[in-house]
Coordinates of C-alpha atoms and ligand atoms in Angstrom, one line a residue:
M7 CA 51.2 74.0 93.8
T8 CA 48.7 76.9 93.6
Q9 CA 47.9 77.9 90.0
I10 CA 47.1 81.5 89.9
A11 CA 46.3 83.7 86.9
H12 CA 48.0 86.7 88.5
D13 CA 51.6 87.7 88.3
R14 CA 53.4 86.0 91.2
L15 CA 56.1 87.1 93.5
L16 CA 58.0 84.6 95.5
I17 CA 59.3 85.4 99.0
I18 CA 62.0 83.0 100.1
D19 CA 61.8 82.8 103.9
F20 CA 65.0 82.6 105.8
G21 CA 63.2 82.5 109.2
S22 CA 62.7 86.2 110.1
Q23 CA 60.0 87.0 112.6
V24 CA 58.7 89.6 110.2
T25 CA 58.7 87.8 106.9
Q26 CA 54.9 87.8 106.8
L27 CA 55.0 91.6 107.0
I28 CA 56.7 91.6 103.6
A29 CA 53.7 89.7 102.2
R30 CA 51.4 92.2 103.9
R31 CA 53.2 95.2 102.3
L32 CA 52.9 93.4 98.9
R33 CA 49.2 92.7 99.4
E34 CA 48.6 96.3 100.2
L35 CA 50.0 96.9 96.7
N36 CA 47.6 94.3 95.3
V37 CA 50.5 92.0 94.4
Y38 CA 50.0 88.3 94.7
C39 CA 52.8 86.6 96.6
E40 CA 53.6 83.4 98.4
I41 CA 56.1 82.7 101.2
H42 CA 58.1 79.5 100.9
P43 CA 60.8 78.4 103.3
F44 CA 64.3 78.3 101.8
N45 CA 64.7 74.6 102.3
K46 CA 61.6 73.9 100.2
V47 CA 62.6 76.1 97.3
D48 CA 64.9 74.3 94.8
D49 CA 65.5 74.9 91.1
A50 CA 62.6 72.7 90.1
F51 CA 60.2 74.6 92.4
L52 CA 61.5 77.9 91.0
A53 CA 60.8 76.8 87.4
S54 CA 57.3 75.7 88.2
F55 CA 56.4 78.7 90.3
A56 CA 57.7 81.1 87.6
P57 CA 57.9 84.2 89.8
K58 CA 58.0 87.6 88.2
A59 CA 60.2 88.8 91.1
V60 CA 61.8 87.2 94.2
I61 CA 62.4 88.6 97.7
F62 CA 64.8 87.1 100.1
S63 CA 63.6 87.6 103.7
G64 CA 65.7 88.3 106.7
G65 CA 66.6 85.6 109.1
P66 CA 68.4 84.7 112.4
A67 CA 71.2 82.7 110.8
S68 CA 74.7 83.8 109.8
V69 CA 76.2 83.0 106.4
F70 CA 79.2 81.6 108.3
A71 CA 77.2 79.0 110.1
D72 CA 77.4 75.3 109.1
G73 CA 74.5 74.6 106.8
A74 CA 73.6 78.3 106.6
P75 CA 70.3 78.8 104.7
M76 CA 71.0 79.5 101.0
P77 CA 68.7 80.3 98.1
P78 CA 68.6 77.9 95.1
G79 CA 71.4 78.4 92.6
A80 CA 69.1 79.0 89.7
V81 CA 67.5 82.1 91.2
F82 CA 70.2 84.5 90.1
G83 CA 70.0 83.3 86.5
M84 CA 66.2 83.6 86.0
G85 CA 66.4 87.2 84.7
V86 CA 63.9 88.4 87.3
P87 CA 64.4 91.3 89.8
I88 CA 65.5 90.2 93.3
L89 CA 65.3 92.1 96.5
G90 CA 67.3 90.9 99.5
I91 CA 66.4 92.1 103.1
C92 CA 69.0 91.9 105.9
Y93 CA 70.1 88.3 106.0
G94 CA 68.7 88.2 102.4
Q95 CA 71.2 90.9 101.5
Q96 CA 74.1 89.1 103.2
V97 CA 73.3 85.8 101.5
M98 CA 72.9 87.5 98.1
M99 CA 76.4 89.2 98.5
H100 CA 77.9 85.9 99.7
C101 CA 76.5 84.0 96.7
L102 CA 77.5 86.6 94.1
G103 CA 81.1 87.2 95.2
G104 CA 80.9 89.9 97.9
K105 CA 82.0 89.6 101.5
V106 CA 80.1 89.4 104.9
E107 CA 81.7 90.1 108.2
R108 CA 80.9 89.3 111.8
G109 CA 79.6 92.2 114.0
H110 CA 82.7 93.4 115.9
G111 CA 81.0 96.5 117.1
T112 CA 79.2 97.2 113.9
A113 CA 76.0 95.4 114.8
E114 CA 73.0 97.7 114.7
F115 CA 69.6 97.2 116.4
G116 CA 66.7 99.6 116.1
R117 CA 66.5 103.0 114.5
A118 CA 69.2 104.2 112.1
Y119 CA 69.4 106.9 109.5
V120 CA 70.4 106.3 105.9
T121 CA 71.8 108.9 103.6
P122 CA 72.1 108.7 99.8
T123 CA 75.5 108.0 98.1
A124 CA 74.4 108.2 94.5
A125 CA 71.8 110.0 92.4
V126 CA 68.4 108.7 93.5
D127 CA 67.7 105.4 91.7
P128 CA 64.1 104.5 90.7
I129 CA 64.1 101.9 93.5
L130 CA 64.3 104.9 95.9
T131 CA 61.7 107.2 94.3
G132 CA 60.2 109.2 97.1
W133 CA 63.2 108.7 99.3
F134 CA 65.6 111.4 100.5
D135 CA 63.3 114.3 99.8
T136 CA 65.0 117.4 101.2
D137 CA 61.7 119.2 102.0
D138 CA 60.1 116.7 104.4
G139 CA 62.0 117.8 107.5
M140 CA 64.4 114.8 107.5
G141 CA 67.3 116.7 106.0
G142 CA 67.6 114.4 103.0
R143 CA 68.0 111.2 105.2
E144 CA 65.6 108.4 105.9
Q145 CA 64.8 106.6 109.1
V146 CA 65.1 102.8 108.8
W147 CA 64.9 99.9 111.3
M148 CA 68.0 97.7 111.6
S149 CA 68.5 94.4 113.3
H150 CA 71.7 92.7 112.3
G151 CA 74.8 91.3 113.8
D152 CA 76.8 90.4 110.7
H153 CA 77.1 93.0 107.9
V154 CA 78.3 93.2 104.3
S155 CA 81.9 94.4 104.1
Q156 CA 82.4 94.1 100.4
I157 CA 79.7 94.3 97.7
A158 CA 79.5 91.8 94.9
P159 CA 80.8 92.7 91.4
G160 CA 78.2 94.7 89.5
F161 CA 76.7 96.2 92.6
E162 CA 76.9 99.8 93.7
V163 CA 76.0 101.6 96.9
L164 CA 72.9 103.8 96.9
G165 CA 72.6 104.5 100.6
T166 CA 74.7 104.2 103.7
S167 CA 74.1 104.4 107.5
P168 CA 76.8 105.0 110.3
N169 CA 77.1 101.2 111.0
A170 CA 76.1 99.8 107.6
P171 CA 78.2 101.3 104.8
F172 CA 76.2 99.1 102.4
A173 CA 72.7 99.9 103.7
I174 CA 71.2 100.0 100.2
T175 CA 72.9 98.4 97.3
A176 CA 71.9 97.6 93.7
D177 CA 73.0 95.9 90.6
R178 CA 71.0 98.1 88.3
S179 CA 71.6 96.1 85.1
R180 CA 70.2 92.9 86.6
H181 CA 67.6 94.6 88.9
F182 CA 69.1 93.0 92.0
Y183 CA 68.6 95.2 95.1
A184 CA 69.8 94.4 98.6
V185 CA 69.2 96.4 101.8
Q186 CA 70.6 95.8 105.3
F187 CA 67.5 97.2 107.1
H188 CA 63.8 96.0 107.2
P189 CA 61.6 98.0 104.9
E190 CA 58.6 95.9 105.9
V191 CA 58.2 97.2 109.5
H192 CA 56.4 100.4 110.5
H193 CA 59.6 101.9 111.9
T194 CA 61.0 102.2 108.4
P195 CA 58.4 104.9 107.4
K196 CA 59.2 104.9 103.7
G197 CA 59.6 101.1 103.6
A198 CA 56.3 100.6 101.8
K199 CA 57.4 103.0 99.1
L200 CA 60.5 100.9 98.5
Y201 CA 58.4 97.8 98.0
E202 CA 56.1 99.8 95.7
N203 CA 59.1 100.9 93.6
F204 CA 60.4 97.4 93.5
V205 CA 57.2 95.8 92.2
R206 CA 56.7 98.7 89.7
L207 CA 60.2 98.1 88.4
A208 CA 59.4 94.4 88.2
G209 CA 56.3 95.1 86.1
F210 CA 53.5 94.0 88.5
K211 CA 50.0 95.3 87.5
G212 CA 48.6 95.3 91.1
D213 CA 45.5 93.2 90.3
W214 CA 45.4 91.1 93.5
T215 CA 42.4 92.2 95.6
M216 CA 40.3 90.8 98.5
G217 CA 37.7 89.8 96.0
A218 CA 40.4 87.8 94.2
Y219 CA 41.5 86.3 97.5
R220 CA 37.9 85.2 98.2
E221 CA 37.5 83.5 94.9
E222 CA 40.9 81.8 95.2
A223 CA 40.2 80.7 98.8
I224 CA 36.8 79.2 97.8
R225 CA 38.5 77.3 94.9
K226 CA 41.2 76.0 97.2
I227 CA 38.6 74.9 99.8
R228 CA 36.6 73.0 97.2
E229 CA 39.7 71.4 95.8
Q230 CA 40.9 70.4 99.3
V231 CA 37.6 69.1 100.6
G232 CA 36.0 67.5 97.6
S233 CA 32.7 65.9 98.7
E234 CA 33.8 65.3 102.3
K235 CA 32.2 66.7 105.4
V236 CA 33.9 69.5 107.4
I237 CA 33.3 70.6 110.9
C238 CA 34.3 74.1 111.9
G239 CA 35.1 75.3 115.4
L240 CA 33.3 78.6 116.1
S241 CA 34.7 80.6 119.0
G242 CA 32.3 83.6 118.7
G243 CA 35.2 85.7 117.4
V244 CA 35.4 87.3 114.0
D245 CA 38.1 84.9 112.7
S246 CA 36.3 81.7 113.1
S247 CA 33.0 83.3 111.9
V248 CA 34.6 84.6 108.7
A249 CA 36.2 81.2 108.1
A250 CA 32.8 79.5 108.6
V251 CA 30.9 81.8 106.3
L252 CA 33.6 81.5 103.6
I253 CA 33.7 77.7 103.9
H254 CA 29.9 77.6 103.8
E255 CA 30.0 79.6 100.6
A256 CA 32.4 77.1 99.2
I257 CA 30.8 73.8 100.2
G258 CA 27.3 74.6 101.6
D259 CA 25.8 72.0 103.9
Q260 CA 28.9 69.8 103.8
L261 CA 29.9 72.2 106.7
T262 CA 28.7 71.8 110.2
C263 CA 29.8 74.3 112.8
V264 CA 30.5 73.3 116.3
F265 CA 30.3 76.0 118.9
V266 CA 32.2 74.8 122.0
D267 CA 31.0 76.6 125.1
H268 CA 34.0 75.9 127.4
G269 CA 32.5 78.0 130.2
L270 CA 35.1 80.7 129.4
L271 CA 32.9 82.9 127.3
R272 CA 31.8 86.5 127.9
L273 CA 28.4 87.5 129.2
G274 CA 25.6 86.6 126.7
E275 CA 28.1 85.4 124.1
A276 CA 26.8 81.9 123.6
E277 CA 23.3 83.1 122.9
Q278 CA 24.4 85.7 120.4
V279 CA 26.6 83.3 118.4
V280 CA 24.0 80.5 118.2
S281 CA 21.3 82.9 117.1
M282 CA 23.5 84.5 114.4
F283 CA 24.7 81.3 112.8
R284 CA 21.4 79.3 113.0
D285 CA 19.0 82.1 112.3
T286 CA 20.9 84.5 110.0
Y287 CA 23.1 82.2 108.1
N288 CA 21.2 78.9 108.3
I289 CA 24.5 77.1 108.9
P290 CA 24.1 73.7 110.7
L291 CA 25.3 74.3 114.2
I292 CA 26.0 72.1 117.2
H293 CA 26.0 74.0 120.5
A294 CA 28.2 71.9 122.7
D295 CA 28.0 72.9 126.4
E296 CA 31.2 71.5 127.7
S297 CA 31.8 73.9 130.6
D298 CA 32.0 71.2 133.2
L299 CA 34.6 69.3 131.2
F300 CA 36.8 72.3 130.7
L301 CA 36.5 73.9 134.1
G302 CA 36.9 70.5 135.8
A303 CA 40.2 69.9 133.9
L304 CA 41.4 73.4 134.7
E305 CA 40.7 73.2 138.4
G306 CA 43.9 74.0 140.4
V307 CA 45.9 74.8 137.2
S308 CA 47.7 78.1 137.3
D309 CA 50.5 77.7 134.8
P310 CA 49.7 79.6 131.6
E311 CA 51.1 77.1 129.2
V312 CA 49.4 74.2 131.0
K313 CA 46.1 76.1 130.8
R314 CA 46.6 76.7 127.1
K315 CA 47.6 73.1 126.4
T316 CA 44.8 71.7 128.5
I317 CA 42.2 73.8 126.6
G318 CA 43.8 72.9 123.3
R319 CA 43.7 69.2 124.1
L320 CA 40.1 69.3 125.2
F321 CA 39.0 71.3 122.2
I322 CA 40.4 68.5 120.1
D323 CA 38.6 65.8 122.1
V324 CA 35.3 67.7 121.9
F325 CA 35.7 68.2 118.1
D326 CA 36.6 64.5 117.7
K327 CA 33.4 63.6 119.5
H328 CA 31.2 65.9 117.3
A329 CA 33.0 65.0 114.1
K330 CA 31.9 61.5 114.7
S331 CA 28.4 62.7 115.5
V332 CA 28.0 64.4 112.1
G333 CA 28.8 61.1 110.4
G334 CA 32.5 61.0 109.7
A335 CA 33.8 64.6 109.0
K336 CA 37.2 64.3 107.5
F337 CA 38.2 67.9 107.9
L338 CA 38.4 70.4 110.7
A339 CA 38.2 74.0 109.8
Q340 CA 39.7 76.7 112.0
G341 CA 40.0 80.5 111.9
T342 CA 43.7 80.5 112.5
L343 CA 45.4 83.8 111.6
Y344 CA 48.9 84.6 110.8
P345 CA 49.8 86.2 114.1
D346 CA 48.6 82.9 115.8
V347 CA 51.0 81.0 113.7
I348 CA 54.1 83.2 113.9
E349 CA 54.0 83.1 117.7
S350 CA 53.5 79.3 117.9
V351 CA 55.6 78.0 115.1
S352 CA 57.3 79.6 112.2
F353 CA 54.8 80.2 109.5
S354 CA 56.7 78.3 106.9
G355 CA 58.5 75.8 109.0
G356 CA 61.7 77.8 109.6
P357 CA 63.3 78.7 112.9
S358 CA 61.2 81.1 115.0
V359 CA 60.9 81.3 118.8
T360 CA 57.7 80.1 120.7
I361 CA 56.1 82.8 122.8
K362 CA 52.7 81.2 123.6
S363 CA 51.1 77.9 122.5
H364 CA 48.0 79.1 120.8
H365 CA 45.3 76.6 121.4
N366 CA 44.2 76.5 117.8
V367 CA 47.6 75.9 116.1
G368 CA 50.0 73.0 115.9
G369 CA 48.1 70.5 113.9
L370 CA 45.9 67.7 115.1
P371 CA 47.0 64.5 116.8
E372 CA 47.3 61.5 114.5
K373 CA 44.5 59.7 116.4
M374 CA 41.9 62.1 115.0
G375 CA 42.7 61.3 111.5
M376 CA 41.4 64.7 110.4
K377 CA 42.9 67.3 108.2
L378 CA 42.9 71.0 108.8
V379 CA 41.2 73.6 106.6
E380 CA 42.6 77.0 107.6
P381 CA 41.6 79.5 104.9
L382 CA 42.7 82.6 106.9
R383 CA 46.2 81.2 107.9
E384 CA 48.0 83.8 105.8
L385 CA 45.9 86.8 106.8
F386 CA 46.2 89.5 109.4
K387 CA 43.3 90.6 111.5
D388 CA 42.4 93.7 109.4
E389 CA 42.6 91.6 106.3
V390 CA 40.1 89.1 107.8
R391 CA 37.8 92.0 108.5
A392 CA 38.2 93.1 104.9
L393 CA 37.3 89.6 103.8
G394 CA 34.3 89.6 106.2
R395 CA 33.0 92.8 104.5
E396 CA 33.6 91.2 101.1
L397 CA 31.4 88.3 102.3
G398 CA 28.7 90.6 103.6
L399 CA 29.0 90.0 107.3
P400 CA 27.3 92.8 109.4
P401 CA 29.7 95.7 110.1
A402 CA 29.0 95.7 113.8
F403 CA 30.0 92.0 113.9
I404 CA 33.1 92.6 111.8
G405 CA 34.1 95.5 114.1
R406 CA 34.1 93.3 117.2
H407 CA 37.3 93.2 119.2
P408 CA 39.2 89.9 118.8
F409 CA 38.5 87.3 121.4
P410 CA 41.1 84.5 122.0
G411 CA 40.3 80.8 121.7
P412 CA 41.2 80.0 125.3
G413 CA 38.7 82.7 126.3
L414 CA 38.6 84.1 129.8
A415 CA 41.1 81.5 131.0
I416 CA 44.0 83.7 129.9
R417 CA 42.4 86.7 131.5
C418 CA 42.3 85.0 134.8
P419 CA 46.0 84.6 135.8
G420 CA 46.5 82.0 138.5
E421 CA 43.8 79.5 139.4
I422 CA 40.5 79.7 137.6
T423 CA 37.3 79.4 139.6
R424 CA 33.6 79.8 138.6
E425 CA 33.3 82.6 141.1
K426 CA 36.2 84.5 139.5
L427 CA 34.9 83.9 136.0
D428 CA 31.5 85.2 137.1
I429 CA 33.0 88.4 138.5
L430 CA 35.2 88.8 135.4
R431 CA 32.3 88.4 133.1
R432 CA 30.2 91.1 134.8
A433 CA 33.1 93.5 135.1
D434 CA 34.1 93.0 131.5
A435 CA 30.5 93.8 130.4
V436 CA 30.5 97.1 132.4
Y437 CA 33.9 98.1 131.0
I438 CA 32.9 97.4 127.4
D439 CA 29.6 99.2 128.0
Q440 CA 31.6 102.2 129.2
I441 CA 33.8 102.1 126.1
R442 CA 30.8 102.0 123.9
K443 CA 28.9 104.8 125.7
H444 CA 31.9 107.0 125.3
G445 CA 32.1 106.2 121.6
L446 CA 35.6 104.7 121.9
Y447 CA 34.9 101.1 120.8
D448 CA 36.0 101.5 117.2
D449 CA 39.1 103.5 118.1
I450 CA 40.4 100.6 120.2
W451 CA 41.7 97.4 118.7
Q452 CA 41.0 95.2 121.7
A453 CA 39.7 95.9 125.2
F454 CA 39.0 93.6 128.1
A455 CA 39.1 93.1 131.8
A456 CA 41.3 90.6 133.6
I457 CA 40.9 89.4 137.2
L458 CA 44.1 89.4 139.1
P459 CA 45.2 86.5 141.4
M460 CA 45.0 88.7 144.5
K461 CA 42.6 90.2 146.9
T462 CA 43.1 93.6 148.4
V463 CA 41.6 95.5 151.3
G464 CA 39.1 98.3 150.8
V465 CA 36.5 100.2 152.7
M466 CA 32.9 100.4 151.4
G467 CA 30.1 101.9 153.5
D468 CA 31.8 101.9 156.8
G469 CA 32.9 98.3 156.4
R470 CA 36.1 96.6 155.5
T471 CA 36.2 94.7 152.2
Y472 CA 38.7 92.1 151.0
D473 CA 37.9 91.5 147.4
Y474 CA 39.5 90.9 144.0
A475 CA 41.5 93.4 142.0
L476 CA 40.9 93.8 138.3
A477 CA 43.2 95.0 135.5
L478 CA 41.7 96.8 132.5
R479 CA 43.4 96.5 129.2
A480 CA 42.8 98.4 126.0
V481 CA 45.2 98.5 123.1
T482 CA 45.6 100.0 119.7
S483 CA 47.2 97.8 117.1
V484 CA 47.2 97.1 113.4
D485 CA 47.7 93.4 113.4
G486 CA 48.1 92.2 117.0
M487 CA 51.8 91.7 116.4
T488 CA 52.7 95.0 118.2
A489 CA 50.4 97.1 120.3
D490 CA 50.3 100.2 122.4
Y491 CA 48.1 100.9 125.4
Y492 CA 45.1 103.1 124.8
P493 CA 45.4 106.6 126.4
F494 CA 42.0 106.9 128.2
S495 CA 41.4 110.1 130.0
H496 CA 41.6 110.1 133.7
D497 CA 37.9 111.0 133.9
F498 CA 37.1 107.9 131.9
L499 CA 39.2 105.6 134.0
G500 CA 37.9 107.1 137.2
E501 CA 34.2 106.7 136.1
T502 CA 34.8 103.2 134.9
A503 CA 36.5 102.1 138.1
T504 CA 33.7 103.5 140.1
R505 CA 31.0 101.8 138.0
I506 CA 32.7 98.4 138.1
I507 CA 33.2 98.6 141.9
N508 CA 29.6 99.7 142.4
E509 CA 28.0 97.3 140.0
V510 CA 30.1 94.2 140.4
Q511 CA 30.2 92.5 143.8
G512 CA 33.5 91.0 144.6
V513 CA 35.8 93.7 143.1
N514 CA 37.2 96.6 145.2
R515 CA 40.1 97.8 143.2
V516 CA 40.8 98.5 139.5
F517 CA 44.1 99.0 137.7
Y518 CA 44.8 100.1 134.2
D519 CA 47.5 98.3 132.3
C520 CA 49.9 100.7 130.5
T521 CA 52.1 98.1 128.9
S522 CA 52.8 98.1 125.2
K523 CA 53.6 94.9 123.1
P524 CA 56.5 94.3 123.2
P525 CA 57.5 94.0 126.0
G526 CA 54.1 92.8 127.1
T527 CA 51.7 90.7 125.1
I528 CA 48.1 91.8 124.7
E529 CA 46.6 89.0 126.8
L530 CA 47.9 88.6 130.3
E531 CA 48.8 84.9 129.7
Ligands
XMP762 P1 49.0 88.2 122.5 O1 48.5 88.0 123.9 O2 49.7 87.0 122.0 O3 47.7 88.2 121.6 O4 49.7 89.5 122.3 C1 47.6 88.7 120.3 C2 46.2 88.5 119.8 O5 45.9 87.1 119.7 C3 44.8 86.8 120.6 N1 45.1 85.5 121.1 C4 44.6 84.3 120.7 N2 43.8 84.0 119.7 N3 44.0 81.7 120.2 C5 43.4 82.7 119.5 O6 42.5 82.5 118.7 C6 44.8 81.9 121.2 O7 45.3 81.0 121.8 C7 45.2 83.3 121.5 N4 46.0 83.9 122.4 C8 46.0 85.2 122.1 C9 44.7 87.9 121.6 O8 43.4 88.0 122.1 C10 45.2 89.1 120.7 O9 44.1 89.6 120.0

């Protein structure tokens, strides 16, 4: 287990989609925490982890289900503060002698308002102000079917909502707190304050910083890798670049980067990446032009999951080949981020639904006999950027919009052809140029063009055209987990559509995608 000099908080994961957001809120408070799945946390683990406080996450299960996830028995006797969230509250009450009931019309999903039922406790400092326009109540985000119907002995109610009479409960003497809502999500505006109060009550000093993360990550990489060789897949995006620079700092020339040009990159991208890594960072780099291999395998494929899996499989084959060429690399490094993980498998092995098979997640086939080094696996995008700044990467590079591993393949719904990719590349370059010229690049989290699987009729000059339609996408986001479309002005959209159609042969129509995430995803596939 990790040995850390900082105070440690343990998050016991019961499988919620948003467990990692709890960790994020804590890191914002400079608190070191680790997430471990409930089925890996037993009494012995607790004793060796020695947390200063524990949080029980939410989760999809019901305490009534056979084999319902439970915390280890010893946790309540450790004398440390505990905070239970949603399922975490229910399981806490269940274990400590309270009662949980099935929904029966009392389920709550989405926004709810909590009002205080007792004098404001220190866990709620900053809540229920009467002068903030909320009339002494607070907005929270609920998502529960079951609910607590009787609190455990020693607990009292601090806040209530119309469908959750025990929305906020506390056993003040033991510092056990339990809430029915999710304070970690943005839709609970004062949720961060609740975590701040909790860690303050638990005595955390707030000494966990990105500098500390860097040192710790370097130490872990050295420990994991020893004197073995590592190859790192560079995609040209910020994540794999930050991972490469971090690993290079840890193990120097034991690292070789492999930049796979799958023929699905943006205009001029391969040249930029190769020059930055070879010339600026002096990191050994193999530039593998494998576009024929990838595009050949993708010919005629239009199913999004088949595309992703094909690309993932070929990446692994190509890495395998190059790992052998650098003389037996034992490790493969990847810039996998937390959002990649949560949408592919549950971060900590618990139950979580698959939305997309991200090409860089899921482990390596046995045949490769390589182990993964993924130093960014617990970080969100903006935290990776902070780490990149910490490592001294150029600000313009760190500020680049994310680019997915499967590249333009997932921006080309339907069949992929070289002709479509070529049109897409040129249109995307015009779109990004427009965004930069209007000074909007840094306000947008990610922007790109996608080529649609349809042709439409147009008229140019005095002639008929029958050309491709493009979709433009631009979103704001904090971490890629949720996103909203960017509200361009009509003038900007009109000017951009005109430029693209004038400058890129093969396009005669441009749409703007106004879908948020959810219900959409950021990429089209
Ligand atoms: P979605 O489309 O899932 O995208 O809303 C969220 C963020 O992840 C990026 N993305 C990927 N990144 N491998 C990656 O490295 C992938 O397979 C992948 N799929 C999506 C996407 O560009 C967005 O920033």
